[in-house]
Short mmCIF file of C-alpha atoms in Angstrom, two decimals:
data_model
loop_
_atom_site.label_atom_id
_atom_site.label_comp_id
_atom_site.label_asym_id
_atom_site.label_seq_id
_atom_site.Cartn_x
_atom_site.Cartn_y
_atom_site.Cartn_z
CA MET A 270 5.51 -50.10 -123.61
CA LEU A 271 5.05 -53.38 -121.36
CA LYS A 272 5.77 -55.28 -124.30
CA ALA A 273 8.58 -53.58 -125.17
CA LEU A 274 10.02 -54.01 -121.55
CA THR A 275 9.48 -57.92 -121.94
CA LEU A 276 12.04 -57.93 -124.36
CA GLY A 277 15.24 -57.93 -121.69
CA CYS A 278 17.84 -55.49 -120.40
CA SER A 279 20.21 -56.49 -122.57
CA ILE A 280 18.40 -55.73 -125.61
CA ALA A 281 20.67 -53.25 -127.83
CA VAL A 282 19.57 -49.97 -129.06
CA VAL A 283 19.52 -50.24 -132.63
CA THR A 284 19.36 -47.43 -135.46
CA ALA A 285 18.43 -44.61 -132.84
CA LEU A 286 21.71 -45.13 -131.18
CA ALA A 287 23.82 -45.17 -134.51
CA PRO A 288 25.21 -41.77 -133.49
CA ALA A 289 26.66 -42.88 -130.32
CA MET A 290 28.09 -45.33 -131.56
CA ALA A 291 30.30 -43.23 -133.84
CA GLN A 292 31.75 -41.86 -130.61
CA ASP A 293 34.67 -43.92 -129.43
CA TRP A 294 32.98 -44.80 -125.97
CA THR A 295 34.44 -48.40 -126.19
CA LYS A 296 38.19 -47.36 -125.46
CA SER A 297 38.20 -46.79 -121.49
CA LYS A 298 40.24 -43.71 -120.25
CA TRP A 299 41.52 -46.06 -117.97
CA GLY A 300 43.46 -48.63 -120.43
CA PRO A 301 42.30 -51.02 -122.85
CA ASP A 302 42.78 -53.90 -120.08
CA ASP A 303 40.28 -51.93 -117.70
CA GLU A 304 37.59 -54.06 -116.12
CA ILE A 305 36.01 -51.75 -112.87
CA GLY A 306 35.38 -48.82 -114.54
CA ALA A 307 34.50 -46.01 -112.84
CA ALA A 308 35.49 -47.89 -109.77
CA ASN A 309 39.05 -46.49 -110.60
CA TYR A 310 37.80 -43.15 -109.18
CA LEU A 311 37.44 -44.87 -105.49
CA THR A 312 40.90 -43.97 -103.56
CA PRO A 313 42.09 -44.42 -99.99
CA GLU A 314 41.72 -40.53 -99.69
CA LEU A 315 37.84 -40.79 -100.55
CA ALA A 316 37.11 -43.79 -97.71
CA LEU A 317 38.96 -41.48 -95.22
CA LYS A 318 36.74 -38.04 -96.14
CA ALA A 319 33.75 -40.41 -96.18
CA ALA A 320 34.84 -41.84 -92.86
CA GLN A 321 34.55 -38.26 -91.48
CA LEU A 322 30.89 -37.73 -92.05
CA VAL A 323 30.39 -40.41 -89.34
CA LYS A 324 28.92 -37.85 -86.75
CA THR A 325 26.14 -40.36 -85.03
CA GLY A 326 27.04 -43.39 -85.92
CA LYS A 327 23.59 -44.60 -86.94
CA VAL A 328 23.49 -47.46 -89.30
CA TYR A 329 20.73 -47.65 -92.19
CA ALA A 330 20.56 -50.96 -94.33
CA LEU A 331 19.94 -50.25 -97.94
CA GLY A 332 19.12 -53.32 -99.26
CA ILE A 333 15.64 -54.88 -98.76
CA PRO A 334 14.65 -58.59 -97.86
CA VAL A 335 13.69 -60.98 -100.35
CA ASP A 336 11.51 -63.91 -100.61
CA THR A 337 8.95 -65.96 -103.58
CA LYS A 338 6.92 -63.00 -103.37
CA THR A 339 9.56 -59.92 -104.18
CA PRO A 340 8.34 -58.58 -107.67
CA ALA A 341 11.48 -58.59 -110.34
CA TYR A 342 11.81 -57.85 -113.74
CA PRO A 343 9.91 -60.57 -115.60
CA PRO A 344 11.32 -63.64 -116.00
CA ARG A 345 12.87 -63.27 -112.72
CA GLY A 346 12.21 -65.16 -109.68
CA PHE A 347 13.97 -66.34 -106.31
CA LYS A 348 13.31 -69.39 -104.10
CA ILE A 349 14.78 -70.26 -100.82
CA THR A 350 14.44 -73.91 -99.56
CA VAL A 351 15.92 -74.79 -96.13
CA VAL A 352 16.92 -78.63 -95.81
CA GLN A 353 18.80 -80.66 -92.88
CA PRO A 354 20.96 -82.67 -94.52
CA GLY A 355 21.34 -86.20 -93.17
CA GLN A 356 20.11 -85.87 -90.10
CA ALA A 357 16.53 -87.61 -90.45
CA GLY A 358 15.68 -89.61 -87.80
CA SER A 359 19.09 -88.76 -85.84
CA PRO A 360 19.60 -86.94 -82.49
CA GLY A 361 22.73 -84.98 -83.99
CA MET A 362 26.21 -85.49 -84.75
CA GLY A 363 28.49 -86.93 -81.57
CA PRO A 364 27.97 -86.19 -78.24
CA SER A 365 26.71 -82.84 -78.04
CA LYS A 366 24.01 -83.80 -80.56
CA THR A 367 24.87 -80.96 -82.92
CA THR A 368 22.12 -80.11 -85.58
CA TYR A 369 22.12 -77.34 -88.46
CA ASN A 370 20.38 -76.06 -90.90
CA ASP A 371 21.54 -75.26 -94.84
CA ASP A 372 19.87 -73.67 -97.38
CA ILE A 373 19.63 -73.81 -100.91
CA ILE A 374 18.66 -70.72 -103.29
CA GLU A 375 17.06 -71.06 -106.65
CA GLY A 376 16.82 -68.03 -108.34
CA TRP A 377 18.18 -65.22 -110.60
CA VAL A 378 20.89 -62.83 -109.06
CA GLY A 379 18.89 -59.44 -110.36
CA VAL A 380 15.93 -59.99 -107.65
CA GLY A 381 15.71 -57.36 -104.88
CA SER A 382 18.63 -55.10 -103.95
CA GLN A 383 21.17 -55.47 -106.63
CA ILE A 384 24.31 -54.15 -108.33
CA ASP A 385 24.51 -54.14 -112.24
CA GLY A 386 27.66 -54.90 -112.86
CA LEU A 387 30.02 -53.81 -116.45
CA GLY A 388 29.02 -56.99 -118.07
CA HIS A 389 25.48 -56.59 -117.49
CA ILE A 390 24.37 -54.03 -120.61
CA GLY A 391 25.69 -53.94 -124.20
CA VAL A 392 25.04 -51.93 -127.19
CA GLU A 393 24.90 -54.43 -130.08
CA HIS A 394 26.60 -56.79 -128.02
CA VAL A 395 29.24 -54.59 -127.31
CA TYR A 396 30.04 -54.34 -123.91
CA TYR A 397 31.87 -51.77 -121.60
CA ASN A 398 36.13 -50.89 -123.07
CA GLY A 399 35.02 -52.37 -126.27
CA ASN A 400 34.54 -56.06 -124.99
CA LYS A 401 32.36 -57.99 -127.43
CA ILE A 402 30.05 -61.08 -126.12
CA ALA A 403 31.38 -63.56 -128.31
CA ASP A 404 34.86 -62.88 -127.09
CA PHE A 405 34.06 -62.94 -123.24
CA GLY A 406 30.82 -64.26 -122.65
CA ASP A 407 30.16 -68.36 -121.26
CA PRO A 408 27.38 -69.40 -119.79
CA THR A 409 29.68 -70.67 -116.99
CA GLY A 410 30.46 -67.36 -116.28
CA LEU A 411 32.12 -64.22 -117.92
CA LYS A 412 35.49 -64.10 -118.82
CA LYS A 413 35.92 -60.29 -118.38
CA LEU A 414 34.03 -58.11 -116.49
CA GLY A 415 32.53 -59.98 -113.95
CA ILE A 416 31.19 -58.40 -110.65
CA ASP A 417 33.97 -60.45 -108.85
CA LYS A 418 36.38 -58.04 -110.25
CA LEU A 419 34.53 -54.83 -108.36
CA PRO A 420 36.43 -53.31 -105.43
CA PRO A 421 34.76 -52.59 -102.14
CA MET A 422 33.23 -49.52 -102.57
CA VAL A 423 33.85 -47.05 -99.75
CA THR A 424 32.92 -43.24 -100.24
CA ARG A 425 30.67 -40.54 -99.86
CA GLY A 426 27.42 -41.20 -100.64
CA VAL A 427 24.71 -38.26 -101.70
CA LEU A 428 20.98 -38.80 -101.32
CA LEU A 429 18.54 -36.46 -103.50
CA ASP A 430 15.00 -36.61 -101.93
CA MET A 431 13.02 -36.29 -105.10
CA ALA A 432 9.56 -37.34 -103.14
CA ALA A 433 10.35 -34.25 -101.21
CA HIS A 434 11.15 -31.97 -103.87
CA PHE A 435 7.90 -32.80 -105.94
CA GLY A 436 5.65 -32.74 -102.97
CA THR A 437 4.46 -36.41 -102.60
CA ASP A 438 5.29 -39.63 -101.13
CA ILE A 439 5.36 -41.21 -104.41
CA VAL A 440 6.81 -40.34 -107.47
CA LYS A 441 4.87 -40.61 -110.26
CA GLU A 442 6.08 -43.20 -112.94
CA GLY A 443 7.51 -41.51 -116.16
CA THR A 444 8.93 -38.34 -113.88
CA ALA A 445 12.38 -37.66 -116.04
CA PHE A 446 15.34 -36.63 -113.10
CA ASN A 447 17.64 -34.33 -115.36
CA VAL A 448 19.87 -31.76 -115.29
CA LYS A 449 17.12 -29.09 -113.91
CA GLU A 450 15.77 -31.40 -111.53
CA ILE A 451 18.65 -32.89 -110.30
CA GLU A 452 20.66 -29.32 -109.86
CA GLU A 453 17.92 -28.22 -108.01
CA VAL A 454 17.59 -30.57 -105.53
CA ALA A 455 21.40 -30.66 -104.79
CA LYS A 456 20.86 -27.12 -104.01
CA LYS A 457 17.74 -27.23 -102.25
CA GLN A 458 19.57 -29.81 -99.53
CA GLY A 459 23.46 -27.95 -99.67
CA VAL A 460 25.10 -31.02 -101.62
CA GLU A 461 27.22 -31.11 -104.15
CA ILE A 462 27.75 -33.88 -106.45
CA ARG A 463 31.48 -34.74 -106.54
CA GLN A 464 33.85 -37.27 -108.27
CA GLY A 465 33.95 -40.48 -106.61
CA ASP A 466 30.41 -40.33 -105.02
CA VAL A 467 27.42 -42.67 -105.39
CA VAL A 468 24.29 -40.99 -106.05
CA LEU A 469 20.77 -42.36 -104.68
CA PHE A 470 17.48 -40.95 -105.51
CA HIS A 471 14.40 -41.37 -103.13
CA THR A 472 11.25 -41.44 -104.84
CA GLY A 473 8.89 -43.72 -102.50
CA TRP A 474 8.63 -46.06 -105.04
CA LEU A 475 9.50 -49.12 -103.32
CA GLY A 476 6.79 -48.52 -100.70
CA LEU A 477 4.67 -49.67 -103.51
CA ILE A 478 5.98 -53.26 -103.17
CA GLY A 479 3.57 -55.75 -101.26
CA LYS A 480 1.20 -52.95 -102.00
CA ASP A 481 0.34 -52.81 -105.77
CA ASP A 482 3.02 -54.87 -107.32
CA LYS A 483 1.63 -54.44 -110.24
CA ARG A 484 1.80 -50.67 -110.82
CA TYR A 485 5.49 -51.26 -109.44
CA ASN A 486 6.76 -53.22 -112.09
CA SER A 487 4.78 -51.56 -114.76
CA GLY A 488 6.96 -48.04 -114.60
CA GLU A 489 8.69 -45.88 -112.41
CA PRO A 490 10.33 -42.31 -112.13
CA GLY A 491 13.82 -42.08 -112.59
CA VAL A 492 17.19 -40.77 -113.97
CA GLY A 493 16.68 -39.45 -117.67
CA VAL A 494 19.24 -39.38 -120.82
CA GLU A 495 20.56 -36.21 -120.09
CA GLY A 496 20.49 -36.44 -116.13
CA ALA A 497 22.70 -39.67 -116.94
CA LYS A 498 25.15 -37.83 -118.88
CA TYR A 499 25.30 -35.26 -116.08
CA LEU A 500 25.97 -37.59 -113.55
CA THR A 501 28.86 -39.48 -115.73
CA SER A 502 30.53 -36.52 -116.22
CA LYS A 503 30.55 -35.50 -112.71
CA GLY A 504 32.48 -38.65 -112.12
CA VAL A 505 30.09 -40.38 -109.75
CA VAL A 506 31.20 -44.27 -109.07
CA ALA A 507 27.25 -45.62 -108.71
CA VAL A 508 23.89 -44.09 -109.58
CA GLY A 509 21.21 -46.01 -107.59
CA ALA A 510 17.88 -45.27 -106.55
CA ASP A 511 14.42 -46.92 -104.92
CA THR A 512 13.17 -48.25 -108.02
CA TRP A 513 14.01 -51.66 -109.88
CA GLY A 514 15.60 -49.89 -112.86
CA VAL A 515 17.02 -46.26 -112.04
CA GLU A 516 15.83 -45.16 -114.95
CA VAL A 517 12.58 -43.28 -116.05
CA ILE A 518 10.11 -45.50 -117.29
CA PRO A 519 8.04 -45.06 -119.85
CA PHE A 520 11.16 -44.21 -121.57
CA GLU A 521 11.73 -40.52 -122.82
CA SER A 522 12.07 -42.07 -126.74
CA LYS A 523 11.74 -45.25 -128.39
CA ASN A 524 15.46 -46.47 -127.13
CA ILE A 525 15.36 -48.77 -124.69
CA PHE A 526 17.28 -48.90 -121.22
CA GLU A 527 19.05 -46.07 -123.03
CA VAL A 528 20.15 -45.17 -119.80
CA HIS A 529 21.33 -48.38 -118.38
CA GLN A 530 23.67 -48.07 -121.98
CA ILE A 531 24.83 -44.63 -121.09
CA LEU A 532 25.87 -45.75 -117.46
CA LEU A 533 27.39 -48.97 -118.16
CA PRO A 534 28.91 -49.61 -121.04
CA MET A 535 29.57 -46.40 -122.13
CA ASN A 536 31.00 -45.04 -118.81
CA GLY A 537 31.69 -48.05 -116.59
CA THR A 538 28.88 -46.57 -114.07
CA TYR A 539 27.62 -49.06 -111.65
CA ILE A 540 23.78 -49.37 -111.16
CA LEU A 541 22.32 -49.73 -107.84
CA GLU A 542 18.52 -50.99 -108.03
CA ASN A 543 15.51 -51.32 -105.39
CA MET A 544 17.79 -49.24 -102.67
CA ASN A 545 16.20 -48.63 -99.44
CA THR A 546 16.49 -45.01 -99.02
CA ALA A 547 13.18 -44.49 -96.78
CA ASP A 548 14.94 -43.86 -93.34
CA LEU A 549 17.62 -41.80 -95.05
CA ALA A 550 14.90 -39.66 -96.43
CA LYS A 551 12.95 -39.45 -93.34
CA ASP A 552 16.20 -38.71 -91.42
CA LYS A 553 16.90 -35.71 -93.86
CA VAL A 554 20.41 -37.62 -94.33
CA TYR A 555 21.64 -36.22 -97.62
CA GLU A 556 25.52 -37.07 -97.70
CA PHE A 557 26.89 -40.34 -95.76
CA MET A 558 29.58 -43.00 -95.97
CA PHE A 559 28.74 -45.69 -98.28
CA VAL A 560 30.18 -49.18 -97.54
CA LEU A 561 29.18 -51.78 -100.29
CA GLY A 562 30.93 -55.47 -100.44
CA GLN A 563 29.41 -57.38 -102.51
CA PRO A 564 29.52 -61.31 -102.88
CA ARG A 565 31.90 -62.03 -105.60
CA PHE A 566 30.49 -64.61 -107.78
CA LYS A 567 33.01 -65.21 -109.90
CA GLY A 568 31.89 -63.96 -113.58
CA ALA A 569 28.48 -62.82 -112.62
CA VAL A 570 26.80 -59.77 -114.34
CA GLN A 571 25.38 -58.74 -110.99
CA SER A 572 24.83 -59.22 -107.49
CA MET A 573 22.46 -59.31 -104.81
CA ILE A 574 23.35 -56.64 -102.27
CA ASN A 575 22.80 -55.12 -99.04
CA PRO A 576 25.25 -51.98 -98.42
CA VAL A 577 25.06 -49.78 -95.66
CA ALA A 578 24.83 -45.92 -95.23
CA ILE A 579 26.54 -44.68 -91.92
CA ARG A 580 25.33 -41.19 -90.49
#
């Protein structure tokens, strides 16, 4: 399984997905020029309804701090360097002696809390809305499907506490969340998954960071194939979790990152990884106002994020 993981997220599923390829998922219901997928569900009306969920004003940061030790999908890494350019031997600029720090980031964008854009995952080099990598891929930035195209997300968020459901602090790796599990937890919590929602899963997995990074990286509980199809049928904008890949690993079949394929290229549904859901689960906050304005790196396939949940 680990050998398969090192092949990389963007490997296409081959023979096993041939039947899925026969389905015309390459044509978006929002038209041939669409580049934002399920973000089309976002409306001013949904933002207003989400604002009505705010009762206490408590704000939850869903992003995690990132440094050189943050475990990430190999070979990803991250480093920050703080410098004081041109200030050596100087008391500062001008009579007020102004001094300053700047920082340089060297690393992969897909480290820590992140959003996977529609240019991230494909099926045999075909991406969302039938875009072929030969036509839109470029080392200096994607010509289509860049994360900069994504509008701000302001909508209703739903938390499904899978750790509480299974009666554990950390849900075991390889535990799949499919229709049965999703519906049971939603019913237990008294929430309904609706079109335009952002759905987050709490598993406790993020608590392994810094304590057992090896286990954290080697697998995870998460959304199964059936669960992914169910969520996209509901019209959710994004699916996220407190795990590095959101989907269940070991995989349910020989297919590699099939849930990613169902969500991103086939349905235009965004993926939110390494979401800090612990405080939401602790406070039993199962629906909330979700707000995300991601860095708009032009042509990037993903972006580091710190979305907020407002109760």
